[in-house]
Amino acid sequence: MEGERSSWLWQWLRNPSLYALVPKLLGAPPASEFTQQYASEFTQQYIAPKKSDKILDIGCGPAAILSTLENAENYVGFDPIENYIVAARAKYGSVPKLSVDRIDTFNLEEEKSFDISLALGVLHHLPDDIADQLMSLASRALKPDGRLITLDTGFTENQPFIARLLAKLDRGASVRTPEAYVLLAERHFRDVNIAVMHDRMRVPYTHVIMTCQQPRQDA
């Protein structure tokens, strides 16, 4: 993936089982880097999907968020790492639409057709130009009243030492401040709300969550 560190230490995370192990060691199984209980709370609080909502998951990884969704039939997810998609298909079968693809090549069959778009643990892996492509894709995919929800680690003022260290050591090479994430979003969404938390794992860890609404579909 663009913007990832390329040393052997990070390359082994391309194995879905090992990818799942690291969050567990930090106090979180593979549901958007949260504990399973908090993953469900996160889904209810931030994604808040209706059963009929059509969801586009950009950079879905092994599609762990599916375990918290009631309806997989309207889920579309893609990721550039084939191992993740293979693992997701093995776990969830053929009901969700899963594919190996990239942000710049994904075929959006119909614009303004999704109710919700997700980019969970993705933006901090992407340089600004690719992150802008992600925002553009999400805004074009969403209905006028649709929402994009993002989740990333970040750097904040007065951040706990361990949280800052983990952010610096993250596999993603484009960890940003909350303000920088908002700037990325505001080019493509008129309404951007942000939440920052440090206390959702056994160790201090910074989560930056954006809810982006009112897509600028002419951007």
PDB file of N, CA, C and O in Angstrom, residues 9-87:
ATOM      1  N   LEU A   9       9.986  -5.766   9.237  1.00  0.00           N
ATOM      2  CA  LEU A   9       9.137  -5.717  10.421  1.00  0.00           C
ATOM      3  C   LEU A   9       7.706  -5.388  10.074  1.00  0.00           C
ATOM      4  O   LEU A   9       6.768  -5.845  10.723  1.00  0.00           O
ATOM      5  N   TRP A  10       7.510  -4.574   9.018  1.00  0.00           N
ATOM      6  CA  TRP A  10       6.162  -4.187   8.616  1.00  0.00           C
ATOM      7  C   TRP A  10       5.605  -5.124   7.556  1.00  0.00           C
ATOM      8  O   TRP A  10       4.397  -5.328   7.474  1.00  0.00           O
ATOM      9  N   GLN A  11       6.481  -5.714   6.753  1.00  0.00           N
ATOM     10  CA  GLN A  11       5.990  -6.583   5.690  1.00  0.00           C
ATOM     11  C   GLN A  11       5.300  -7.824   6.233  1.00  0.00           C
ATOM     12  O   GLN A  11       4.358  -8.332   5.634  1.00  0.00           O
ATOM     13  N   TRP A  12       5.738  -8.322   7.409  1.00  0.00           N
ATOM     14  CA  TRP A  12       5.070  -9.530   7.921  1.00  0.00           C
ATOM     15  C   TRP A  12       3.640  -9.262   8.345  1.00  0.00           C
ATOM     16  O   TRP A  12       2.839 -10.172   8.492  1.00  0.00           O
ATOM     17  N   LEU A  13       3.277  -7.990   8.516  1.00  0.00           N
ATOM     18  CA  LEU A  13       1.885  -7.677   8.863  1.00  0.00           C
ATOM     19  C   LEU A  13       0.938  -7.899   7.696  1.00  0.00           C
ATOM     20  O   LEU A  13      -0.276  -7.824   7.854  1.00  0.00           O
ATOM     21  N   ARG A  14       1.484  -8.155   6.511  1.00  0.00           N
ATOM     22  CA  ARG A  14       0.622  -8.490   5.380  1.00  0.00           C
ATOM     23  C   ARG A  14      -0.011  -9.865   5.547  1.00  0.00           C
ATOM     24  O   ARG A  14      -0.959 -10.200   4.848  1.00  0.00           O
ATOM     25  N   ASN A  15       0.503 -10.665   6.455  1.00  0.00           N
ATOM     26  CA  ASN A  15      -0.136 -11.931   6.792  1.00  0.00           C
ATOM     27  C   ASN A  15      -1.335 -11.633   7.684  1.00  0.00           C
ATOM     28  O   ASN A  15      -1.180 -11.036   8.751  1.00  0.00           O
ATOM     29  N   PRO A  16      -2.554 -12.033   7.281  1.00  0.00           N
ATOM     30  CA  PRO A  16      -3.744 -11.657   8.059  1.00  0.00           C
ATOM     31  C   PRO A  16      -3.710 -12.111   9.507  1.00  0.00           C
ATOM     32  O   PRO A  16      -4.184 -11.395  10.396  1.00  0.00           O
ATOM     33  N   SER A  17      -3.146 -13.289   9.787  1.00  0.00           N
ATOM     34  CA  SER A  17      -3.105 -13.776  11.163  1.00  0.00           C
ATOM     35  C   SER A  17      -2.194 -12.916  12.030  1.00  0.00           C
ATOM     36  O   SER A  17      -2.514 -12.588  13.177  1.00  0.00           O
ATOM     37  N   LEU A  18      -1.039 -12.536  11.484  1.00  0.00           N
ATOM     38  CA  LEU A  18      -0.123 -11.683  12.223  1.00  0.00           C
ATOM     39  C   LEU A  18      -0.665 -10.271  12.344  1.00  0.00           C
ATOM     40  O   LEU A  18      -0.493  -9.607  13.365  1.00  0.00           O
ATOM     41  N   TYR A  19      -1.326  -9.807  11.285  1.00  0.00           N
ATOM     42  CA  TYR A  19      -1.995  -8.497  11.314  1.00  0.00           C
ATOM     43  C   TYR A  19      -2.998  -8.447  12.458  1.00  0.00           C
ATOM     44  O   TYR A  19      -3.134  -7.437  13.147  1.00  0.00           O
ATOM     45  N   ALA A  20      -3.693  -9.572  12.683  1.00  0.00           N
ATOM     46  CA  ALA A  20      -4.692  -9.641  13.743  1.00  0.00           C
ATOM     47  C   ALA A  20      -4.053  -9.729  15.120  1.00  0.00           C
ATOM     48  O   ALA A  20      -4.633  -9.280  16.110  1.00  0.00           O
ATOM     49  N   LEU A  21      -2.832 -10.284  15.209  1.00  0.00           N
ATOM     50  CA  LEU A  21      -2.207 -10.512  16.500  1.00  0.00           C
ATOM     51  C   LEU A  21      -1.787  -9.219  17.182  1.00  0.00           C
ATOM     52  O   LEU A  21      -1.943  -9.066  18.395  1.00  0.00           O
ATOM     53  N   VAL A  22      -1.244  -8.272  16.429  1.00  0.00           N
ATOM     54  CA  VAL A  22      -0.715  -7.048  17.030  1.00  0.00           C
ATOM     55  C   VAL A  22      -1.778  -6.269  17.794  1.00  0.00           C
ATOM     56  O   VAL A  22      -1.574  -5.912  18.957  1.00  0.00           O
ATOM     57  N   PRO A  23      -2.965  -5.998  17.194  1.00  0.00           N
ATOM     58  CA  PRO A  23      -3.994  -5.310  17.985  1.00  0.00           C
ATOM     59  C   PRO A  23      -4.404  -6.085  19.234  1.00  0.00           C
ATOM     60  O   PRO A  23      -4.696  -5.485  20.267  1.00  0.00           O
ATOM     61  N   LYS A  24      -4.417  -7.404  19.140  1.00  0.00           N
ATOM     62  CA  LYS A  24      -4.777  -8.198  20.319  1.00  0.00           C
ATOM     63  C   LYS A  24      -3.776  -7.974  21.444  1.00  0.00           C
ATOM     64  O   LYS A  24      -4.144  -7.857  22.614  1.00  0.00           O
ATOM     65  N   LEU A  25      -2.487  -7.928  21.101  1.00  0.00           N
ATOM     66  CA  LEU A  25      -1.463  -7.701  22.118  1.00  0.00           C
ATOM     67  C   LEU A  25      -1.616  -6.332  22.762  1.00  0.00           C
ATOM     68  O   LEU A  25      -1.275  -6.146  23.933  1.00  0.00           O
ATOM     69  N   LEU A  26      -2.130  -5.373  22.008  1.00  0.00           N
ATOM     70  CA  LEU A  26      -2.353  -4.032  22.529  1.00  0.00           C
ATOM     71  C   LEU A  26      -3.712  -3.902  23.229  1.00  0.00           C
ATOM     72  O   LEU A  26      -4.043  -2.848  23.744  1.00  0.00           O
ATOM     73  N   GLY A  27      -4.488  -4.986  23.189  1.00  0.00           N
ATOM     74  CA  GLY A  27      -5.785  -4.951  23.851  1.00  0.00           C
ATOM     75  C   GLY A  27      -6.919  -4.804  22.880  1.00  0.00           C
ATOM     76  O   GLY A  27      -7.973  -4.291  23.229  1.00  0.00           O
ATOM     77  N   ALA A  28      -6.734  -5.246  21.625  1.00  0.00           N
ATOM     78  CA  ALA A  28      -7.787  -5.062  20.636  1.00  0.00           C
ATOM     79  C   ALA A  28      -7.710  -6.117  19.548  1.00  0.00           C
ATOM     80  O   ALA A  28      -6.730  -6.195  18.848  1.00  0.00           O
ATOM     81  N   PRO A  29      -8.751  -6.966  19.395  1.00  0.00           N
ATOM     82  CA  PRO A  29      -8.796  -7.849  18.259  1.00  0.00           C
ATOM     83  C   PRO A  29      -9.094  -7.084  16.978  1.00  0.00           C
ATOM     84  O   PRO A  29      -9.285  -5.877  17.009  1.00  0.00           O
ATOM     85  N   PRO A  30      -9.098  -7.770  15.811  1.00  0.00           N
ATOM     86  CA  PRO A  30      -9.050  -7.061  14.533  1.00  0.00           C
ATOM     87  C   PRO A  30     -10.383  -6.489  14.088  1.00  0.00           C
ATOM     88  O   PRO A  30     -10.909  -6.842  13.054  1.00  0.00           O
ATOM     89  N   ALA A  31     -10.946  -5.595  14.858  1.00  0.00           N
ATOM     90  CA  ALA A  31     -12.156  -4.915  14.421  1.00  0.00           C
ATOM     91  C   ALA A  31     -11.870  -3.429  14.514  1.00  0.00           C
ATOM     92  O   ALA A  31     -12.157  -2.783  15.519  1.00  0.00           O
ATOM     93  N   SER A  32     -11.236  -2.928  13.476  1.00  0.00           N
ATOM     94  CA  SER A  32     -10.871  -1.522  13.399  1.00  0.00           C
ATOM     95  C   SER A  32      -9.988  -1.100  14.559  1.00  0.00           C
ATOM     96  O   SER A  32     -10.088   0.000  15.080  1.00  0.00           O
ATOM     97  N   GLU A  33      -9.092  -2.020  14.991  1.00  0.00           N
ATOM     98  CA  GLU A  33      -8.118  -1.776  16.044  1.00  0.00           C
ATOM     99  C   GLU A  33      -8.757  -1.623  17.421  1.00  0.00           C
ATOM    100  O   GLU A  33      -8.155  -1.109  18.350  1.00  0.00           O
ATOM    101  N   PHE A  34      -9.985  -2.042  17.598  1.00  0.00           N
ATOM    102  CA  PHE A  34     -10.668  -1.949  18.875  1.00  0.00           C
ATOM    103  C   PHE A  34     -10.905  -3.336  19.445  1.00  0.00           C
ATOM    104  O   PHE A  34     -10.876  -4.331  18.744  1.00  0.00           O
ATOM    105  N   THR A  35     -11.224  -3.408  20.756  1.00  0.00           N
ATOM    106  CA  THR A  35     -11.719  -4.654  21.299  1.00  0.00           C
ATOM    107  C   THR A  35     -13.048  -4.969  20.623  1.00  0.00           C
ATOM    108  O   THR A  35     -13.726  -4.085  20.114  1.00  0.00           O
ATOM    109  N   GLN A  36     -13.441  -6.247  20.620  1.00  0.00           N
ATOM    110  CA  GLN A  36     -14.688  -6.618  19.958  1.00  0.00           C
ATOM    111  C   GLN A  36     -15.872  -5.881  20.545  1.00  0.00           C
ATOM    112  O   GLN A  36     -16.766  -5.425  19.832  1.00  0.00           O
ATOM    113  N   GLN A  37     -15.861  -5.740  21.871  1.00  0.00           N
ATOM    114  CA  GLN A  37     -16.950  -5.003  22.504  1.00  0.00           C
ATOM    115  C   GLN A  37     -16.971  -3.564  22.018  1.00  0.00           C
ATOM    116  O   GLN A  37     -18.018  -3.024  21.653  1.00  0.00           O
ATOM    117  N   TYR A  38     -15.796  -2.928  21.990  1.00  0.00           N
ATOM    118  CA  TYR A  38     -15.784  -1.536  21.564  1.00  0.00           C
ATOM    119  C   TYR A  38     -16.041  -1.419  20.069  1.00  0.00           C
ATOM    120  O   TYR A  38     -16.589  -0.409  19.611  1.00  0.00           O
ATOM    121  N   ALA A  39     -15.648  -2.435  19.296  1.00  0.00           N
ATOM    122  CA  ALA A  39     -15.951  -2.406  17.865  1.00  0.00           C
ATOM    123  C   ALA A  39     -17.449  -2.295  17.641  1.00  0.00           C
ATOM    124  O   ALA A  39     -17.911  -1.526  16.794  1.00  0.00           O
ATOM    125  N   SER A  40     -18.212  -3.065  18.426  1.00  0.00           N
ATOM    126  CA  SER A  40     -19.667  -2.987  18.297  1.00  0.00           C
ATOM    127  C   SER A  40     -20.175  -1.615  18.721  1.00  0.00           C
ATOM    128  O   SER A  40     -21.052  -1.038  18.068  1.00  0.00           O
ATOM    129  N   GLU A  41     -19.586  -1.079  19.799  1.00  0.00           N
ATOM    130  CA  GLU A  41     -19.982   0.256  20.238  1.00  0.00           C
ATOM    131  C   GLU A  41     -19.611   1.302  19.186  1.00  0.00           C
ATOM    132  O   GLU A  41     -20.381   2.236  18.920  1.00  0.00           O
ATOM    133  N   PHE A  42     -18.424   1.137  18.588  1.00  0.00           N
ATOM    134  CA  PHE A  42     -17.992   2.054  17.533  1.00  0.00           C
ATOM    135  C   PHE A  42     -18.961   2.015  16.353  1.00  0.00           C
ATOM    136  O   PHE A  42     -19.367   3.043  15.818  1.00  0.00           O
ATOM    137  N   THR A  43     -19.349   0.800  15.958  1.00  0.00           N
ATOM    138  CA  THR A  43     -20.292   0.656  14.852  1.00  0.00           C
ATOM    139  C   THR A  43     -21.619   1.335  15.194  1.00  0.00           C
ATOM    140  O   THR A  43     -22.181   2.074  14.377  1.00  0.00           O
ATOM    141  N   GLN A  44     -22.104   1.099  16.381  1.00  0.00           N
ATOM    142  CA  GLN A  44     -23.385   1.697  16.770  1.00  0.00           C
ATOM    143  C   GLN A  44     -23.303   3.205  16.869  1.00  0.00           C
ATOM    144  O   GLN A  44     -24.208   3.919  16.429  1.00  0.00           O
ATOM    145  N   GLN A  45     -22.194   3.715  17.418  1.00  0.00           N
ATOM    146  CA  GLN A  45     -22.093   5.151  17.658  1.00  0.00           C
ATOM    147  C   GLN A  45     -21.734   5.939  16.405  1.00  0.00           C
ATOM    148  O   GLN A  45     -22.292   7.016  16.162  1.00  0.00           O
ATOM    149  N   TYR A  46     -20.807   5.430  15.604  1.00  0.00           N
ATOM    150  CA  TYR A  46     -20.290   6.217  14.492  1.00  0.00           C
ATOM    151  C   TYR A  46     -20.807   5.760  13.126  1.00  0.00           C
ATOM    152  O   TYR A  46     -21.121   6.587  12.273  1.00  0.00           O
ATOM    153  N   ILE A  47     -20.868   4.458  12.904  1.00  0.00           N
ATOM    154  CA  ILE A  47     -21.369   3.985  11.609  1.00  0.00           C
ATOM    155  C   ILE A  47     -22.889   3.992  11.603  1.00  0.00           C
ATOM    156  O   ILE A  47     -23.510   4.443  10.638  1.00  0.00           O
ATOM    157  N   ALA A  48     -23.481   3.509  12.674  1.00  0.00           N
ATOM    158  CA  ALA A  48     -24.942   3.522  12.860  1.00  0.00           C
ATOM    159  C   ALA A  48     -25.681   3.103  11.594  1.00  0.00           C
ATOM    160  O   ALA A  48     -26.525   3.849  11.083  1.00  0.00           O
ATOM    161  N   PRO A  49     -25.381   1.915  11.070  1.00  0.00           N
ATOM    162  CA  PRO A  49     -26.003   1.536   9.804  1.00  0.00           C
ATOM    163  C   PRO A  49     -27.429   1.034   9.965  1.00  0.00           C
ATOM    164  O   PRO A  49     -27.767   0.371  10.942  1.00  0.00           O
ATOM    165  N   LYS A  50     -28.256   1.375   9.005  1.00  0.00           N
ATOM    166  CA  LYS A  50     -29.555   0.721   8.875  1.00  0.00           C
ATOM    167  C   LYS A  50     -29.330  -0.578   8.096  1.00  0.00           C
ATOM    168  O   LYS A  50     -28.363  -0.713   7.353  1.00  0.00           O
ATOM    169  N   LYS A  51     -30.248  -1.517   8.259  1.00  0.00           N
ATOM    170  CA  LYS A  51     -30.078  -2.805   7.593  1.00  0.00           C
ATOM    171  C   LYS A  51     -30.033  -2.651   6.078  1.00  0.00           C
ATOM    172  O   LYS A  51     -29.363  -3.417   5.378  1.00  0.00           O
ATOM    173  N   SER A  52     -30.705  -1.643   5.552  1.00  0.00           N
ATOM    174  CA  SER A  52     -30.769  -1.452   4.099  1.00  0.00           C
ATOM    175  C   SER A  52     -29.616  -0.614   3.561  1.00  0.00           C
ATOM    176  O   SER A  52     -29.482  -0.464   2.341  1.00  0.00           O
ATOM    177  N   ASP A  53     -28.768  -0.060   4.441  1.00  0.00           N
ATOM    178  CA  ASP A  53     -27.699   0.821   3.983  1.00  0.00           C
ATOM    179  C   ASP A  53     -26.679   0.079   3.127  1.00  0.00           C
ATOM    180  O   ASP A  53     -26.229  -1.021   3.482  1.00  0.00           O
ATOM    181  N   LYS A  54     -26.292   0.698   2.038  1.00  0.00           N
ATOM    182  CA  LYS A  54     -25.241   0.175   1.178  1.00  0.00           C
ATOM    183  C   LYS A  54     -23.921   0.784   1.635  1.00  0.00           C
ATOM    184  O   LYS A  54     -23.799   2.007   1.738  1.00  0.00           O
ATOM    185  N   ILE A  55     -22.937  -0.084   1.911  1.00  0.00           N
ATOM    186  CA  ILE A  55     -21.687   0.351   2.534  1.00  0.00           C
ATOM    187  C   ILE A  55     -20.509   0.056   1.615  1.00  0.00           C
ATOM    188  O   ILE A  55     -20.346  -1.068   1.127  1.00  0.00           O
ATOM    189  N   LEU A  56     -19.652   1.064   1.398  1.00  0.00           N
ATOM    190  CA  LEU A  56     -18.399   0.902   0.665  1.00  0.00           C
ATOM    191  C   LEU A  56     -17.249   1.019   1.660  1.00  0.00           C
ATOM    192  O   LEU A  56     -17.077   2.052   2.299  1.00  0.00           O
ATOM    193  N   ASP A  57     -16.454  -0.040   1.781  1.00  0.00           N
ATOM    194  CA  ASP A  57     -15.332  -0.080   2.713  1.00  0.00           C
ATOM    195  C   ASP A  57     -14.038   0.020   1.904  1.00  0.00           C
ATOM    196  O   ASP A  57     -13.619  -0.938   1.241  1.00  0.00           O
ATOM    197  N   ILE A  58     -13.397   1.196   1.954  1.00  0.00           N
ATOM    198  CA  ILE A  58     -12.193   1.474   1.181  1.00  0.00           C
ATOM    199  C   ILE A  58     -10.974   1.036   1.986  1.00  0.00           C
ATOM    200  O   ILE A  58     -10.758   1.491   3.099  1.00  0.00           O
ATOM    201  N   GLY A  59     -10.167   0.131   1.400  1.00  0.00           N
ATOM    202  CA  GLY A  59      -9.037  -0.410   2.141  1.00  0.00           C
ATOM    203  C   GLY A  59      -9.512  -1.269   3.286  1.00  0.00           C
ATOM    204  O   GLY A  59      -9.106  -1.098   4.443  1.00  0.00           O
ATOM    205  N   CYS A  60     -10.362  -2.225   2.980  1.00  0.00           N
ATOM    206  CA  CYS A  60     -11.098  -2.986   4.001  1.00  0.00           C
ATOM    207  C   CYS A  60     -10.241  -3.968   4.775  1.00  0.00           C
ATOM    208  O   CYS A  60     -10.690  -4.502   5.793  1.00  0.00           O
ATOM    209  N   GLY A  61      -8.989  -4.240   4.322  1.00  0.00           N
ATOM    210  CA  GLY A  61      -8.187  -5.255   4.993  1.00  0.00           C
ATOM    211  C   GLY A  61      -8.906  -6.595   4.970  1.00  0.00           C
ATOM    212  O   GLY A  61      -9.557  -6.937   3.976  1.00  0.00           O
ATOM    213  N   PRO A  62      -8.877  -7.355   6.065  1.00  0.00           N
ATOM    214  CA  PRO A  62      -9.616  -8.616   6.110  1.00  0.00           C
ATOM    215  C   PRO A  62     -11.098  -8.439   6.430  1.00  0.00           C
ATOM    216  O   PRO A  62     -11.770  -9.392   6.814  1.00  0.00           O
ATOM    217  N   ALA A  63     -11.606  -7.221   6.249  1.00  0.00           N
ATOM    218  CA  ALA A  63     -13.036  -6.907   6.409  1.00  0.00           C
ATOM    219  C   ALA A  63     -13.548  -7.250   7.799  1.00  0.00           C
ATOM    220  O   ALA A  63     -14.682  -7.702   7.964  1.00  0.00           O
ATOM    221  N   ALA A  64     -12.733  -6.998   8.820  1.00  0.00           N
ATOM    222  CA  ALA A  64     -13.109  -7.359  10.184  1.00  0.00           C
ATOM    223  C   ALA A  64     -14.368  -6.642  10.651  1.00  0.00           C
ATOM    224  O   ALA A  64     -15.115  -7.168  11.476  1.00  0.00           O
ATOM    225  N   ILE A  65     -14.622  -5.455  10.130  1.00  0.00           N
ATOM    226  CA  ILE A  65     -15.799  -4.693  10.575  1.00  0.00           C
ATOM    227  C   ILE A  65     -17.096  -5.419  10.246  1.00  0.00           C
ATOM    228  O   ILE A  65     -18.136  -5.172  10.862  1.00  0.00           O
ATOM    229  N   LEU A  66     -17.050  -6.349   9.300  1.00  0.00           N
ATOM    230  CA  LEU A  66     -18.246  -7.111   8.942  1.00  0.00           C
ATOM    231  C   LEU A  66     -18.828  -7.862  10.133  1.00  0.00           C
ATOM    232  O   LEU A  66     -20.037  -8.098  10.189  1.00  0.00           O
ATOM    233  N   SER A  67     -17.969  -8.225  11.089  1.00  0.00           N
ATOM    234  CA  SER A  67     -18.462  -8.973  12.253  1.00  0.00           C
ATOM    235  C   SER A  67     -19.410  -8.136  13.109  1.00  0.00           C
ATOM    236  O   SER A  67     -20.125  -8.678  13.946  1.00  0.00           O
ATOM    237  N   THR A  68     -19.424  -6.819  12.899  1.00  0.00           N
ATOM    238  CA  THR A  68     -20.296  -5.944  13.690  1.00  0.00           C
ATOM    239  C   THR A  68     -21.488  -5.436  12.886  1.00  0.00           C
ATOM    240  O   THR A  68     -22.307  -4.691  13.431  1.00  0.00           O
ATOM    241  N   LEU A  69     -21.585  -5.825  11.624  1.00  0.00           N
ATOM    242  CA  LEU A  69     -22.674  -5.352  10.776  1.00  0.00           C
ATOM    243  C   LEU A  69     -23.772  -6.395  10.671  1.00  0.00           C
ATOM    244  O   LEU A  69     -23.497  -7.599  10.579  1.00  0.00           O
ATOM    245  N   GLU A  70     -24.990  -5.943  10.665  1.00  0.00           N
ATOM    246  CA  GLU A  70     -26.131  -6.849  10.639  1.00  0.00           C
ATOM    247  C   GLU A  70     -26.344  -7.462   9.261  1.00  0.00           C
ATOM    248  O   GLU A  70     -26.790  -8.608   9.129  1.00  0.00           O
ATOM    249  N   ASN A  71     -26.031  -6.707   8.220  1.00  0.00           N
ATOM    250  CA  ASN A  71     -26.336  -7.148   6.859  1.00  0.00           C
ATOM    251  C   ASN A  71     -25.098  -7.062   5.982  1.00  0.00           C
ATOM    252  O   ASN A  71     -24.567  -5.975   5.756  1.00  0.00           O
ATOM    253  N   ALA A  72     -24.632  -8.218   5.501  1.00  0.00           N
ATOM    254  CA  ALA A  72     -23.450  -8.247   4.636  1.00  0.00           C
ATOM    255  C   ALA A  72     -23.804  -8.144   3.158  1.00  0.00           C
ATOM    256  O   ALA A  72     -22.926  -7.963   2.321  1.00  0.00           O
ATOM    257  N   GLU A  73     -25.080  -8.236   2.835  1.00  0.00           N
ATOM    258  CA  GLU A  73     -25.483  -8.269   1.428  1.00  0.00           C
ATOM    259  C   GLU A  73     -25.210  -6.953   0.715  1.00  0.00           C
ATOM    260  O   GLU A  73     -24.977  -6.933  -0.487  1.00  0.00           O
ATOM    261  N   ASN A  74     -25.248  -5.845   1.467  1.00  0.00           N
ATOM    262  CA  ASN A  74     -25.050  -4.535   0.862  1.00  0.00           C
ATOM    263  C   ASN A  74     -23.647  -3.982   1.117  1.00  0.00           C
ATOM    264  O   ASN A  74     -23.420  -2.775   0.994  1.00  0.00           O
ATOM    265  N   TYR A  75     -22.716  -4.869   1.446  1.00  0.00           N
ATOM    266  CA  TYR A  75     -21.349  -4.456   1.761  1.00  0.00           C
ATOM    267  C   TYR A  75     -20.452  -4.679   0.554  1.00  0.00           C
ATOM    268  O   TYR A  75     -20.431  -5.759  -0.044  1.00  0.00           O
ATOM    269  N   VAL A  76     -19.689  -3.647   0.194  1.00  0.00           N
ATOM    270  CA  VAL A  76     -18.685  -3.723  -0.864  1.00  0.00           C
ATOM    271  C   VAL A  76     -17.360  -3.292  -0.259  1.00  0.00           C
ATOM    272  O   VAL A  76     -17.252  -2.194   0.307  1.00  0.00           O
ATOM    273  N   GLY A  77     -16.352  -4.149  -0.337  1.00  0.00           N
ATOM    274  CA  GLY A  77     -15.051  -3.806   0.219  1.00  0.00           C
ATOM    275  C   GLY A  77     -13.934  -4.167  -0.730  1.00  0.00           C
ATOM    276  O   GLY A  77     -14.030  -5.146  -1.475  1.00  0.00           O
ATOM    277  N   PHE A  78     -12.877  -3.361  -0.713  1.00  0.00           N
ATOM    278  CA  PHE A  78     -11.706  -3.712  -1.529  1.00  0.00           C
ATOM    279  C   PHE A  78     -10.433  -3.316  -0.799  1.00  0.00           C
ATOM    280  O   PHE A  78     -10.423  -2.419   0.049  1.00  0.00           O
ATOM    281  N   ASP A  79      -9.355  -4.008  -1.145  1.00  0.00           N
ATOM    282  CA  ASP A  79      -8.054  -3.765  -0.534  1.00  0.00           C
ATOM    283  C   ASP A  79      -6.982  -4.199  -1.530  1.00  0.00           C
ATOM    284  O   ASP A  79      -7.193  -5.167  -2.276  1.00  0.00           O
ATOM    285  N   PRO A  80      -5.829  -3.517  -1.568  1.00  0.00           N
ATOM    286  CA  PRO A  80      -4.791  -3.905  -2.523  1.00  0.00           C
ATOM    287  C   PRO A  80      -4.019  -5.151  -2.124  1.00  0.00           C
ATOM    288  O   PRO A  80      -3.298  -5.723  -2.957  1.00  0.00           O
ATOM    289  N   ILE A  81      -4.149  -5.606  -0.873  1.00  0.00           N
ATOM    290  CA  ILE A  81      -3.386  -6.771  -0.415  1.00  0.00           C
ATOM    291  C   ILE A  81      -4.240  -8.023  -0.560  1.00  0.00           C
ATOM    292  O   ILE A  81      -5.248  -8.204   0.132  1.00  0.00           O
ATOM    293  N   GLU A  82      -3.844  -8.882  -1.454  1.00  0.00           N
ATOM    294  CA  GLU A  82      -4.648 -10.063  -1.800  1.00  0.00           C
ATOM    295  C   GLU A  82      -4.871 -10.969  -0.596  1.00  0.00           C
ATOM    296  O   GLU A  82      -5.961 -11.538  -0.430  1.00  0.00           O
ATOM    297  N   ASN A  83      -3.852 -11.133   0.260  1.00  0.00           N
ATOM    298  CA  ASN A  83      -3.990 -12.021   1.414  1.00  0.00           C
ATOM    299  C   ASN A  83      -5.171 -11.626   2.301  1.00  0.00           C
ATOM    300  O   ASN A  83      -5.862 -12.484   2.852  1.00  0.00           O
ATOM    301  N   TYR A  84      -5.382 -10.331   2.444  1.00  0.00           N
ATOM    302  CA  TYR A  84      -6.492  -9.874   3.269  1.00  0.00           C
ATOM    303  C   TYR A  84      -7.831 -10.258   2.665  1.00  0.00           C
ATOM    304  O   TYR A  84      -8.752 -10.695   3.361  1.00  0.00           O
ATOM    305  N   ILE A  85      -7.957 -10.094   1.356  1.00  0.00           N
ATOM    306  CA  ILE A  85      -9.222 -10.419   0.691  1.00  0.00           C
ATOM    307  C   ILE A  85      -9.463 -11.924   0.712  1.00  0.00           C
ATOM    308  O   ILE A  85     -10.604 -12.375   0.917  1.00  0.00           O
ATOM    309  N   VAL A  86      -8.420 -12.707   0.523  1.00  0.00           N
ATOM    310  CA  VAL A  86      -8.554 -14.166   0.607  1.00  0.00           C
ATOM    311  C   VAL A  86      -9.048 -14.567   1.988  1.00  0.00           C
ATOM    312  O   VAL A  86      -9.961 -15.398   2.131  1.00  0.00           O
ATOM    313  N   ALA A  87      -8.479 -13.966   3.031  1.00  0.00           N
ATOM    314  CA  ALA A  87      -8.909 -14.272   4.403  1.00  0.00           C
ATOM    315  C   ALA A  87     -10.351 -13.852   4.635  1.00  0.00           C
ATOM    316  O   ALA A  87     -11.121 -14.570   5.282  1.00  0.00           O
TER     317      ALA A  87
END
